[in-house]
Short mmCIF file of C-alpha atoms in Angstrom, two decimals:
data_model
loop_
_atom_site.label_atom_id
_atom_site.label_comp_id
_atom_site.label_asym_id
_atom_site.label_seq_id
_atom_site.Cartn_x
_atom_site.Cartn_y
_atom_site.Cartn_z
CA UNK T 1369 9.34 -54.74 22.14
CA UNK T 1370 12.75 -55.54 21.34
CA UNK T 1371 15.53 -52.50 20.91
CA UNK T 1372 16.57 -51.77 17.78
CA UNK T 1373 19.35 -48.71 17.73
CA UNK T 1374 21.46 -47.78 15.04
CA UNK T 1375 24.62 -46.06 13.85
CA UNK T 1376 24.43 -44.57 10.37
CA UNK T 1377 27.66 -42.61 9.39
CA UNK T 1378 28.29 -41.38 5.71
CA UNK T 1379 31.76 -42.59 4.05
CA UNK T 1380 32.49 -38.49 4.21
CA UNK T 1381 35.53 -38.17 5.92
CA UNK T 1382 37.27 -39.68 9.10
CA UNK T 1383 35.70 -41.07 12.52
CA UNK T 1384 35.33 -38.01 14.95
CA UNK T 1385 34.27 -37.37 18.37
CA UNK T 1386 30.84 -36.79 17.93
CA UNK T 1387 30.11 -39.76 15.40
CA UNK T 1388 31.95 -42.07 17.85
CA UNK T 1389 29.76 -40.61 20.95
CA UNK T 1390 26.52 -41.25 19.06
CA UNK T 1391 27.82 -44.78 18.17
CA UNK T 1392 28.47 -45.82 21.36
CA UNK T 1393 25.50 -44.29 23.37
CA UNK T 1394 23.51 -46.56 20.79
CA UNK T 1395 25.29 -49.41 22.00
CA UNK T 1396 25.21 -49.02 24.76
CA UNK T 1397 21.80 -48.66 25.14
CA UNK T 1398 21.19 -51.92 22.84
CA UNK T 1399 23.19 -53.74 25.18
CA UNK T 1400 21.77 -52.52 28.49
CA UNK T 1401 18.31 -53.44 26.86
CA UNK T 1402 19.61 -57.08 25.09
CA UNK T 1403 18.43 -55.28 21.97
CA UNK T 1404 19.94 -55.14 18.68
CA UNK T 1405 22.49 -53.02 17.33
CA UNK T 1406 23.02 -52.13 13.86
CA UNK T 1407 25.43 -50.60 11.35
CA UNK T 1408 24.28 -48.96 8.53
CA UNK T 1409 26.42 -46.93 5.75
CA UNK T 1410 24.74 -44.02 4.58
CA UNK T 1411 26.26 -43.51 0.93
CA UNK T 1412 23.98 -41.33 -1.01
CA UNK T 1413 26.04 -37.98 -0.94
CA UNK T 1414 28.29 -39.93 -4.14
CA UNK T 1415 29.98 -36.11 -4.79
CA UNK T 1416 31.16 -36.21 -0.97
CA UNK T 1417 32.47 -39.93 -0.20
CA UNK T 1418 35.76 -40.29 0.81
CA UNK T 1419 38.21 -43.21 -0.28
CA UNK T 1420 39.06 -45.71 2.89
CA UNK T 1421 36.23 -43.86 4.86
CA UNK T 1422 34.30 -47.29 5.32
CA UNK T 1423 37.29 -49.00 5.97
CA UNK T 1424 37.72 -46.56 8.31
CA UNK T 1425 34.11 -46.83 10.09
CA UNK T 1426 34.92 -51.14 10.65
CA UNK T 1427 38.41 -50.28 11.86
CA UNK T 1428 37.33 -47.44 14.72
CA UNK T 1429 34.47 -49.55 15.75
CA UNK T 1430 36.63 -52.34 15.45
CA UNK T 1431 39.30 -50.97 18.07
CA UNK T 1432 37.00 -49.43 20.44
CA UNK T 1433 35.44 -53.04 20.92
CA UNK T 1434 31.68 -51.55 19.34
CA UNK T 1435 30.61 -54.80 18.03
CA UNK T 1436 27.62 -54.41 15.69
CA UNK T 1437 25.04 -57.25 15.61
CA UNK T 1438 23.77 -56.77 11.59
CA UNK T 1439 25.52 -54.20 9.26
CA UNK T 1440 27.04 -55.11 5.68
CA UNK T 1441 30.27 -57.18 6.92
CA UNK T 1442 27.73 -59.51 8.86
CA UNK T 1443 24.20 -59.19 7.21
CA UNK T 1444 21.09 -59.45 8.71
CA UNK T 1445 17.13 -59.85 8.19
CA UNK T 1446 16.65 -56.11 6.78
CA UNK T 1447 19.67 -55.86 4.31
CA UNK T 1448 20.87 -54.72 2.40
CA UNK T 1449 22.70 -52.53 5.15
CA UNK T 1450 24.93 -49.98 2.48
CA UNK T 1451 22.00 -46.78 1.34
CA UNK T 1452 23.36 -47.06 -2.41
CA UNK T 1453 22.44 -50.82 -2.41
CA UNK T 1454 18.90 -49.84 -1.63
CA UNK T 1455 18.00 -47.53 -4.72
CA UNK T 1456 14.95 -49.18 -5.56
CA UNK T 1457 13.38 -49.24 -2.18
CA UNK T 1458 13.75 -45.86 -2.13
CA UNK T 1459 12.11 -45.31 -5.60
CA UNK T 1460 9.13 -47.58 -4.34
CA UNK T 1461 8.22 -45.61 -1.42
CA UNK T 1462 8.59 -42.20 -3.42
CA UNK T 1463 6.20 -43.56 -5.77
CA UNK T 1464 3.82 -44.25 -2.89
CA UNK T 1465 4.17 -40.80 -1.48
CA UNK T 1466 3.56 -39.32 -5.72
CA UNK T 1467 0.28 -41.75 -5.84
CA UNK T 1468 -0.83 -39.85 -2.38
CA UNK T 1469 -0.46 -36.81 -2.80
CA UNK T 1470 2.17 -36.40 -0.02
CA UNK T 1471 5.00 -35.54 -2.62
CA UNK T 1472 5.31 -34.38 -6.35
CA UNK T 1473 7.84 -33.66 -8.77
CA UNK T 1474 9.73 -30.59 -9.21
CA UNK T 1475 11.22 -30.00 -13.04
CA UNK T 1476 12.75 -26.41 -11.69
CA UNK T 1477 16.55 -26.41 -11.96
CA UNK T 1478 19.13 -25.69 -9.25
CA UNK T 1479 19.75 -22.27 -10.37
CA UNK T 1480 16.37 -20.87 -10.85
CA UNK T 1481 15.35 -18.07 -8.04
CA UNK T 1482 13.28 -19.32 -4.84
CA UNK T 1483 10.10 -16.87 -5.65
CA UNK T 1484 8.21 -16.06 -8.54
CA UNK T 1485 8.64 -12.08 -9.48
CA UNK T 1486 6.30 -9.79 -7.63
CA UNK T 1487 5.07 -13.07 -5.44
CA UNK T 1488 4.59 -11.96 -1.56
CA UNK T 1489 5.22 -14.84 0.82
CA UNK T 1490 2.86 -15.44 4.17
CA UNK T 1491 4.94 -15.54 6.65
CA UNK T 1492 8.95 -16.56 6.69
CA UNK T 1493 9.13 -19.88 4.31
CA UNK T 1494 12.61 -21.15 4.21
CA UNK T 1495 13.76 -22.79 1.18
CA UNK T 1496 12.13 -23.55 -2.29
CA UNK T 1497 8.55 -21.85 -3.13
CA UNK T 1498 6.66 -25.47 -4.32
CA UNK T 1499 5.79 -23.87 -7.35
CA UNK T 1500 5.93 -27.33 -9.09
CA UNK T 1501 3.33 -28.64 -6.44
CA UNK T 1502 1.17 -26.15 -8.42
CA UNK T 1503 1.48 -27.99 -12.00
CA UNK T 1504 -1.67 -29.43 -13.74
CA UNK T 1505 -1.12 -32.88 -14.45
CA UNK T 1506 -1.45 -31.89 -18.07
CA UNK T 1507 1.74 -29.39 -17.34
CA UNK T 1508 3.25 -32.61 -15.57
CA UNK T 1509 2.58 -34.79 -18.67
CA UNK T 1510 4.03 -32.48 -21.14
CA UNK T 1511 7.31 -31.97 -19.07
CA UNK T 1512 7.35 -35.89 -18.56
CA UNK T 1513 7.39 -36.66 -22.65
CA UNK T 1514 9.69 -33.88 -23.17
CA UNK T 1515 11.99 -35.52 -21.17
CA UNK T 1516 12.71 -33.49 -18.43
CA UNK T 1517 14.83 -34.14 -15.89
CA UNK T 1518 12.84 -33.83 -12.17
CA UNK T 1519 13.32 -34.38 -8.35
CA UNK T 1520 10.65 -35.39 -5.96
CA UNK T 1521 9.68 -33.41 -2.93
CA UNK T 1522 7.72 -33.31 0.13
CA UNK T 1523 4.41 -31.73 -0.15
CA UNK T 1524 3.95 -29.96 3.26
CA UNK T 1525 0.98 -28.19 4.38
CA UNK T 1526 1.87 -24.71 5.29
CA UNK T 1527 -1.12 -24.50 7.83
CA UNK T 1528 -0.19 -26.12 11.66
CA UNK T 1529 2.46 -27.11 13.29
CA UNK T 1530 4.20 -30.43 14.22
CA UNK T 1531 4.70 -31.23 17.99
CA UNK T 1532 6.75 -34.17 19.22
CA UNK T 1533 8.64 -35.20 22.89
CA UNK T 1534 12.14 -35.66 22.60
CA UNK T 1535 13.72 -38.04 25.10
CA UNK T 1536 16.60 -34.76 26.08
CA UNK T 1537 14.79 -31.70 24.90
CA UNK T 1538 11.07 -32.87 26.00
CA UNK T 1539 8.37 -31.17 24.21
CA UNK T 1540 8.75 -29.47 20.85
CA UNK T 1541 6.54 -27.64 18.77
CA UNK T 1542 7.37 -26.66 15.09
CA UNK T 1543 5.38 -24.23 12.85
CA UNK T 1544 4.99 -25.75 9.57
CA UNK T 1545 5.55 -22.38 8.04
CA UNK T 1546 9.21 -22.90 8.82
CA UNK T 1547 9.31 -26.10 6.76
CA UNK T 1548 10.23 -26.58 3.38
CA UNK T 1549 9.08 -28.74 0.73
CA UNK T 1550 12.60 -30.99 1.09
CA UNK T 1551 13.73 -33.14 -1.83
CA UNK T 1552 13.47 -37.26 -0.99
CA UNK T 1553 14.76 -38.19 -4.57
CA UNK T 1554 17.52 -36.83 -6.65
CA UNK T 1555 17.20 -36.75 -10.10
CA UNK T 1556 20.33 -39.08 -10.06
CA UNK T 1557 17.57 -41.87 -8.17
CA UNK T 1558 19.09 -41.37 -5.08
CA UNK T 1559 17.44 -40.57 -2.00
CA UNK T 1560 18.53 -37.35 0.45
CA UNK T 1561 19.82 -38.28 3.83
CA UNK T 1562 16.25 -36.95 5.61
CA UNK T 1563 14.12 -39.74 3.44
CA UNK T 1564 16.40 -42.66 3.48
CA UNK T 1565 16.57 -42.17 6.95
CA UNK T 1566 12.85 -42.44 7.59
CA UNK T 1567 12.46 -45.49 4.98
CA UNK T 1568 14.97 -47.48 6.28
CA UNK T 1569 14.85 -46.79 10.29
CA UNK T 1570 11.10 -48.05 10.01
CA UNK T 1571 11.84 -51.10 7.35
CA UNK T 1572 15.03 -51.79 9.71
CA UNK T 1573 12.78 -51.77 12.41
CA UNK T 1574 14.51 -48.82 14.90
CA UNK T 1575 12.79 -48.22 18.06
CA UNK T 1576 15.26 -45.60 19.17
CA UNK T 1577 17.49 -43.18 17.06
CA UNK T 1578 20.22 -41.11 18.39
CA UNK T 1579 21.51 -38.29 16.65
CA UNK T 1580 22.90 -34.66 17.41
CA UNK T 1581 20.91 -31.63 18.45
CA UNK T 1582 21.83 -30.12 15.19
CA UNK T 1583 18.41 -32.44 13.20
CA UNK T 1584 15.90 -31.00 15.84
CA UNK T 1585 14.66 -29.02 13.83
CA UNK T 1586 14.43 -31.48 10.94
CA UNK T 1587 12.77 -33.82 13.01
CA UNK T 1588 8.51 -32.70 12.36
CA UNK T 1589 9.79 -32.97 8.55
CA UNK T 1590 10.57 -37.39 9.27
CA UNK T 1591 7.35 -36.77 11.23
CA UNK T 1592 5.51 -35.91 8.52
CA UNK T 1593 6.66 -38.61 6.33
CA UNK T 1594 5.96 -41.14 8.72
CA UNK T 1595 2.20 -39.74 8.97
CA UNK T 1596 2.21 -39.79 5.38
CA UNK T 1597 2.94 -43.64 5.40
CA UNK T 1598 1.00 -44.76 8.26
CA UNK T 1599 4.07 -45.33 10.29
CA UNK T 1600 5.20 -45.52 13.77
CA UNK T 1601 8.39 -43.11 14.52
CA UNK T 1602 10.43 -44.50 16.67
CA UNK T 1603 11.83 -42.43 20.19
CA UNK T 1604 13.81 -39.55 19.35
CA UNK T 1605 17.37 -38.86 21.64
CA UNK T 1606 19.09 -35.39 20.62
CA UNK T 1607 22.69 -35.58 21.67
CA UNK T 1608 24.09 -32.15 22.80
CA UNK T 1609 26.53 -30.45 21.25
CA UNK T 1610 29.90 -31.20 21.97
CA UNK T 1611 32.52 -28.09 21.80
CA UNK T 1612 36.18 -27.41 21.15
CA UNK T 1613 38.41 -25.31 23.34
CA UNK T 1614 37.34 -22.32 21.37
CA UNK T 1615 34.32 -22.48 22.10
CA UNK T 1616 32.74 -23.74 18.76
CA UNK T 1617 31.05 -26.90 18.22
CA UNK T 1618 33.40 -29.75 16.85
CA UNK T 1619 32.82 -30.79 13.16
CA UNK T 1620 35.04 -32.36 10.53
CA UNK T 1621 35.37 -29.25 8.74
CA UNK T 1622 36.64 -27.11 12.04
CA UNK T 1623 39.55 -30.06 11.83
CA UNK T 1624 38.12 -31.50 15.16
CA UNK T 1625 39.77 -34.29 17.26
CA UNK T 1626 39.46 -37.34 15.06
CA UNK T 1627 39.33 -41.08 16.65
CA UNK T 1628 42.71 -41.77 14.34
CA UNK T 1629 44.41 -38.41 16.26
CA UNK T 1630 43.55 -39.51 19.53
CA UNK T 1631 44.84 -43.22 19.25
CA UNK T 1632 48.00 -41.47 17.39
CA UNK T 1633 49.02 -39.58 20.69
CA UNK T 1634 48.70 -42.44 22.69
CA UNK T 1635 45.25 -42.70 24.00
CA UNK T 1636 43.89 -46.20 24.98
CA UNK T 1637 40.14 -47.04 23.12
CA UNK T 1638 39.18 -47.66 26.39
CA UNK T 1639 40.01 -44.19 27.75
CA UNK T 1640 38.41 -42.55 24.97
CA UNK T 1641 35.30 -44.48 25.23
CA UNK T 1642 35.15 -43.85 28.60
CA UNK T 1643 35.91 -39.98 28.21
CA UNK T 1644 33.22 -39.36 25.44
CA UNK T 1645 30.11 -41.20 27.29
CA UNK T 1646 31.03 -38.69 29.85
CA UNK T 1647 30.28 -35.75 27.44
CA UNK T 1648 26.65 -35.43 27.69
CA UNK T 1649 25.76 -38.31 29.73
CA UNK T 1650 26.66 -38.32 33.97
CA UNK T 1651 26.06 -41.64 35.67
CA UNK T 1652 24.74 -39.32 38.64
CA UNK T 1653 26.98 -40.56 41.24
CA UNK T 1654 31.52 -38.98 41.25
CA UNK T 1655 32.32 -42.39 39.22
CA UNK T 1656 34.85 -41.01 36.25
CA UNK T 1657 36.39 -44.09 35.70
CA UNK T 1658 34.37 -46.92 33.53
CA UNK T 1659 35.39 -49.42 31.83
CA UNK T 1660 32.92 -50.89 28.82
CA UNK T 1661 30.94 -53.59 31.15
CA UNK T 1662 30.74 -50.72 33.76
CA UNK T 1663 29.23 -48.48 31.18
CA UNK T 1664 26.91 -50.80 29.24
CA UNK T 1665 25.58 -51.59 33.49
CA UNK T 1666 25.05 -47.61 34.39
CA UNK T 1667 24.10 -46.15 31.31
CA UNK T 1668 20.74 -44.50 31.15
CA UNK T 1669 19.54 -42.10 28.50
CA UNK T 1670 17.44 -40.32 31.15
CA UNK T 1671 20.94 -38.51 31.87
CA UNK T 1672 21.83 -37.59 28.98
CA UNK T 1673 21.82 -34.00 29.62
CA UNK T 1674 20.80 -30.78 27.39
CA UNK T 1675 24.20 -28.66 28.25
CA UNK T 1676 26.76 -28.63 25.35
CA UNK T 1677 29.73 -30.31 26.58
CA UNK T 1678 33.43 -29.44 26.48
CA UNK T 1679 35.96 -31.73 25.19
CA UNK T 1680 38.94 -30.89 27.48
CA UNK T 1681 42.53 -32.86 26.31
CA UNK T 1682 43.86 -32.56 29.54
CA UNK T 1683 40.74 -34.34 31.44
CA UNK T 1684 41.15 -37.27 28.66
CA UNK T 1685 44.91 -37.71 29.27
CA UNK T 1686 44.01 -37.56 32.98
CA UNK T 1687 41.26 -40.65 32.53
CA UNK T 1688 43.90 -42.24 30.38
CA UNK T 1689 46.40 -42.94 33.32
CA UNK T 1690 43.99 -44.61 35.23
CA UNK T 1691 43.12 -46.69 32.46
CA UNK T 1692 46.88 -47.31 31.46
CA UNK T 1693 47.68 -47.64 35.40
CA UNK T 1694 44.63 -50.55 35.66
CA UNK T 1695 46.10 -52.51 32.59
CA UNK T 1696 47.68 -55.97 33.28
CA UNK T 1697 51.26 -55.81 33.15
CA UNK T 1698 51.36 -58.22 30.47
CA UNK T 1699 48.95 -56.11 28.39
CA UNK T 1700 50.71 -53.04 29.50
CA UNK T 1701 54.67 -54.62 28.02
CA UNK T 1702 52.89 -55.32 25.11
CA UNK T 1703 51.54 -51.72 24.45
CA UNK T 1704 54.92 -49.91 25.60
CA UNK T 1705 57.11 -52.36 23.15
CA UNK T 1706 55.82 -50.57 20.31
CA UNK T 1707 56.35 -47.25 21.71
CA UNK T 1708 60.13 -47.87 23.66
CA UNK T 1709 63.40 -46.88 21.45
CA UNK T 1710 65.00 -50.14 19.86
CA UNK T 1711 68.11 -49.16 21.60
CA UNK T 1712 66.20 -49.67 24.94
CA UNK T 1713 64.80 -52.49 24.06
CA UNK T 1714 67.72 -53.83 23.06
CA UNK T 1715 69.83 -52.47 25.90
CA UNK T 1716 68.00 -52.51 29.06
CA UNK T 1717 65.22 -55.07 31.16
CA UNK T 1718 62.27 -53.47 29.14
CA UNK T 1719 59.54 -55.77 31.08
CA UNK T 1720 61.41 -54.37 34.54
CA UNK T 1721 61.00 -50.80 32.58
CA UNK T 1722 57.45 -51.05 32.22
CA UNK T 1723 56.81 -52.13 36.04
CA UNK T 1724 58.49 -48.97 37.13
CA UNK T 1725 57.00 -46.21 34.59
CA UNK T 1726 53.55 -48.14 34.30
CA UNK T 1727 52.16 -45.66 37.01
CA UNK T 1728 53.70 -42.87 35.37
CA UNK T 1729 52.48 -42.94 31.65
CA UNK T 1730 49.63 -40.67 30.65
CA UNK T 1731 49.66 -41.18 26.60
CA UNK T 1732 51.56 -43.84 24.97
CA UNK T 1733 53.23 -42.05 23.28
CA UNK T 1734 55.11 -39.57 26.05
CA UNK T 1735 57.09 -43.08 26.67
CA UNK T 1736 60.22 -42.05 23.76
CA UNK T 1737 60.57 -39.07 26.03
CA UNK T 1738 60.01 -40.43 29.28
CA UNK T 1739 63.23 -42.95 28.66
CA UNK T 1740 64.83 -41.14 26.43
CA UNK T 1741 67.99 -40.31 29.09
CA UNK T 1742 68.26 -44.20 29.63
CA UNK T 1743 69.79 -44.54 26.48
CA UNK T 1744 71.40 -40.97 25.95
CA UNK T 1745 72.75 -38.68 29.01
CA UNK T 1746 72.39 -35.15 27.85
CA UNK T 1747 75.85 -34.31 29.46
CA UNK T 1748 75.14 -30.05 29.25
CA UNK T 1749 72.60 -30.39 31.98
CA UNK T 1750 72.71 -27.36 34.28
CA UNK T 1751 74.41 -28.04 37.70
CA UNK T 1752 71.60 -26.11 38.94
CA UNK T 1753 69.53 -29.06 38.95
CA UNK T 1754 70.96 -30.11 41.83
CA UNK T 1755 70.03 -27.46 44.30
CA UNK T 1756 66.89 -28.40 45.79
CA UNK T 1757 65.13 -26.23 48.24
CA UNK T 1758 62.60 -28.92 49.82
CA UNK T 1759 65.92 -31.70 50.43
CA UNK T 1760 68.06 -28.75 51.50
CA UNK T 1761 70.47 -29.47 48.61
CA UNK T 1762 73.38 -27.18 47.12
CA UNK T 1763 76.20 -27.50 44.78
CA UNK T 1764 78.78 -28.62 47.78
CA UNK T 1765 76.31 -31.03 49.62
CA UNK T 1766 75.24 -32.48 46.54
CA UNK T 1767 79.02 -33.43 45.35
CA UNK T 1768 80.13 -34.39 48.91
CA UNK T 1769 77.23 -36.88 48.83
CA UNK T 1770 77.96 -38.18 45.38
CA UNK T 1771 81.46 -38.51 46.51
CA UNK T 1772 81.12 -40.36 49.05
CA UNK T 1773 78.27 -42.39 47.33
CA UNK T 1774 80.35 -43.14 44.76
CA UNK T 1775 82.59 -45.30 46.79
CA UNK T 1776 79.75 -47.12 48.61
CA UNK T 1777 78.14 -48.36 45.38
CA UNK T 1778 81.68 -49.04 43.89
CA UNK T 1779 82.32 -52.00 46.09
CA UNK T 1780 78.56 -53.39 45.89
CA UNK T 1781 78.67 -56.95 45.26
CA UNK T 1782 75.26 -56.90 44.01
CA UNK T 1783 73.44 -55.01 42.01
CA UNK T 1784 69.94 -54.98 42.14
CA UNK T 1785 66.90 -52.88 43.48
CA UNK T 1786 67.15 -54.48 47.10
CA UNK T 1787 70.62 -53.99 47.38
CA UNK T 1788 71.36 -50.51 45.93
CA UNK T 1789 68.29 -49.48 48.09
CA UNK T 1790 69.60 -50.88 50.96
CA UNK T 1791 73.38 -49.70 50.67
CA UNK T 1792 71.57 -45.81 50.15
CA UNK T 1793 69.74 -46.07 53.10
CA UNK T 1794 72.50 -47.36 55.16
CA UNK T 1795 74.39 -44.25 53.73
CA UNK T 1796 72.11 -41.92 54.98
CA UNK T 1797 71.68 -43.45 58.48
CA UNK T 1798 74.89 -43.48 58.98
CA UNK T 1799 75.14 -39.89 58.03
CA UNK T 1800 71.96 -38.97 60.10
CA UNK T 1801 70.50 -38.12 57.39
CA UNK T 1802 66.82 -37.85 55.61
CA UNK T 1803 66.79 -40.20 52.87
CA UNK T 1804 65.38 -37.27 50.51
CA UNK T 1805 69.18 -35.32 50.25
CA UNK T 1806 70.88 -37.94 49.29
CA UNK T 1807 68.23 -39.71 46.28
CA UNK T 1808 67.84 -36.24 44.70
CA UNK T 1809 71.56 -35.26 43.53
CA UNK T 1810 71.89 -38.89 42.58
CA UNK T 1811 68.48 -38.96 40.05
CA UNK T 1812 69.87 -35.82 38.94
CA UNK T 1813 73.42 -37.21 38.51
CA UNK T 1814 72.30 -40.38 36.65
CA UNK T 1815 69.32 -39.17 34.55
CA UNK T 1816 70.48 -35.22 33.77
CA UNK T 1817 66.77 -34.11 34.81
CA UNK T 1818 64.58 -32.43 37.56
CA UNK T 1819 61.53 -35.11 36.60
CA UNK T 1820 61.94 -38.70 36.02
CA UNK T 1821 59.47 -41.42 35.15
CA UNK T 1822 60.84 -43.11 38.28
CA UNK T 1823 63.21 -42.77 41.16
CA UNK T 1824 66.70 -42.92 41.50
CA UNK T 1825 67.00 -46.52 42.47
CA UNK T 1826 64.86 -47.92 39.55
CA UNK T 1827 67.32 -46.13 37.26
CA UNK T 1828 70.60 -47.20 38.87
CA UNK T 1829 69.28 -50.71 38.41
CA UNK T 1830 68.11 -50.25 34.87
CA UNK T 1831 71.28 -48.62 33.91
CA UNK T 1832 73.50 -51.61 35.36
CA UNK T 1833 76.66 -50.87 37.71
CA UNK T 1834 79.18 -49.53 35.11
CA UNK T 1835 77.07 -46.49 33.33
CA UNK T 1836 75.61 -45.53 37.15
CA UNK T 1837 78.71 -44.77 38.17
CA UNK T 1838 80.04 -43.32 35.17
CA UNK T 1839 77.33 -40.87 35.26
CA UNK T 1840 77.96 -40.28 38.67
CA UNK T 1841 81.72 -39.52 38.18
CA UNK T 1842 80.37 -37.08 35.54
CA UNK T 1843 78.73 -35.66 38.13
CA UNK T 1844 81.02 -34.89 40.04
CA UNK T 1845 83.52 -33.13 37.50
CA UNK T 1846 80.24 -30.98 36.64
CA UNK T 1847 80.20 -30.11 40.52
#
């Protein structure tokens, strides 16, 4: 049978974390299977859509390379792909479920209390009473001429219990007495999110549907719908939970880490792919590092584990840098130009700038700091800097060095990597010297900081002859 998966987010609000996890384990598990994998917008909350959210949804799957085979941008055999499109399909099979005696309609208003005065309840029902479901047909009739407005729900029989395997969770038993009788049509003709989920995952033909641990408990109601239709369900995958540092889950209304933050700070769509199919899922070997091929090759659903998992910043920046470190240095030049200062680009071997820091970069968007002192010398650094306990550096050896440094680079006839490397080391062997106390008061004399993006050398030769040995007579005055 061929795999059918789906992703199904509602035009509500922005891409997050745990929409773009659920995305891409359906992918992936399309693609390991040469399956199918669809997009499908789920539009029926009209109070809650946000404007630009679908734009939105093609744009993040867009950039994290998430190519969907059928959706509403590319059509397909089971269109139409957008919910609100599908209003009459819906109204169809709520009609089937009326003439069966699965479902009925309820006339009671919003407002209207859940239990009738005085009535005692068997056992903990959750939700609306089904007093409608008790309405003669003659009471049904009259309410119908008189115009009344109505839903339709579920009709679900208190006695038993629903019991299904879930691919994560394994076996789960629900007592129907926990249900309630849950609205599939609005009286606005739209379907709820539970009913035009079942309709069109089985006319769409889903084999497999991913979603978070949050619908487990919603699951025995699609159960029961499917039953009441004759209809296959497809396998069910619950996703853990995936928490914030405070320990709460992330959602959109907690202000979670959004796909559009994360790309903001600097992170690659790579990285991030790569960091969120590690939160739930382990490929069961020390492998952190995946790029999309590697994932869509390892990626089993079998570990997927039950364990909430932590989204962690730090760990994410950390898997950027080897994804920023493994970029081609073409691809690399092209991603720094947008982030380096116009006066750098303008005033220094940018391409030369990216070889160096490449290594160095853990968001994109560190690089305005990073070479920041390239272009401006913050001249009120502390002389401080340039006592170093490990290179056995203090004020005097630091501006004897410099001194006599000074002179050496002076008379350079070139000035390039190889030769101001060359005339250093020279320097120190003459001077019997570790090569250690002599780069470390001149990084600190040309760049004004304890931590550079790269060594002293790099930044004499990025700098050019004249402001090196400015800086370093600056230096020198501080000393």
């Amino acid at each position: 049978m061929e795999v059918r998966t789906r992703f199904a987010p509602s035009p509500t609000g922005y891409m997050h974390i745990g929409n773009l996890r659920t995305a891409l384990y359906a992918y992936l598990y399309a693609r390991k299977n040469k399956g199918v994998f669809i997009l499908r917008i789920e539009d029926t909350d009209q109070a809650r859509l946000v404007g630009d959210s679908v734009k939105v949804i093609y744009e993040s799957l867009a950039v994290t390379g998430l190519e969907h085979d059928e959706g509403p941008d590319k059509g397909g055999p089971v269109g139409p792909y957008v919910q609100s499109e599908r209003k009459p399909i819906y109204r169809e099979y709520a009609d089937k479920l009326l003439a069966s005696g699965q479902a009925y309609r309820c006339f009671c208003e919003k407002t209207e209390k859940q239990e009738e005065p005085g009535e005692e309840q068997d056992g903990p029902i959750l939700g609306y009473d089904g007093r409608c479901s008790r309405l003669s047909e003659a009471e049904i009739q009259q309410k119908l001429s008189a115009g009344l407005p109505f839903v339709i729900r579920q009709k679900i029989d208190r006695e038993g219990s629903t019991t299904f395997k879930d691919f994560v969770y394994g076996e789960i038993t629900v007592d129907h007495k926990q249900l309630d009788d849950q609205i599939l049509l609005k009286r606005d003709g739209f379907p709820t999110y539970n009913f035009a989920n079942v309709v069109d995952d089985h006319l769409m033909g889903i084999t497999h549907v991913m979603r978070g641990c949050e619908y487990i408990s919603s699951t025995p109601k699609y159960l029961l719908l499917y039953g009441a239709f004759g209809w296959t369900a497809p396998e069910h995958i619950h996703l853990p939970h995936i928490m914030g540092a405070n320990g709460k889950k992330l959602s959109k209304r907690e202000g979670s880490a959004a796909l559009s933050d994360l790309l903001n700070k600097g992170f690659l769509p790579e990285a991030i792919l790569n960091y969120i199919a590690l939160l739930g899922w382990n490929p069961g070997t020390e492998q952190e590092f995946f790029t999309k091929a590697d994932l869509i090759e390892k990626f089993d659903i079998a570990r997927i584990g039950k364990a909430p998992a932590m989204f962690d910043e730090t760990k994410l920046a950390w898997l950027n840098a080897q994804h920023v470190k493994a970029l081609p240095p073409e691809k690399a030049h092209e991603l720094f130009l947008k982030f380096y200062p116009e006066a750098v680009v303008k005033g220094f071997d940018a391409a030369k700038l990216t070889g160096y820091i490449q290594g160095k970069v853990e968001k994109l968007s560190d690089i305005p700091a990073m070479v920041a002192f390239l272009t401006r010398l913050d001249e009120q650094y502390s002389a401080e800097l340039f006592v170093h306990a490990k290179n056995k550096t203090t004020l005097e050896s630091s501006k004897a060095t410099l001194g006599e440094l000074q002179g050496i680079l002076s008379v350079l006839p070139a000035w390039d990597y190889a030769s101001i490397l060359a005339a250093v080391k020279g320097y120190a062997e003459a001077k019997g010297a570790k090569l250690g106390p002599v780069m470390w008061p001149l990084r600190i004399a040309i760049s004004g900081q304890a931590v550079t993006p790269t060594g002293a050398v790099e930044i004499a030769e990025l700098l050019g002859k004249p402001e090196t040995l400015r800086r370093v007579s600056l230096a020198i005055a501080k000393l």
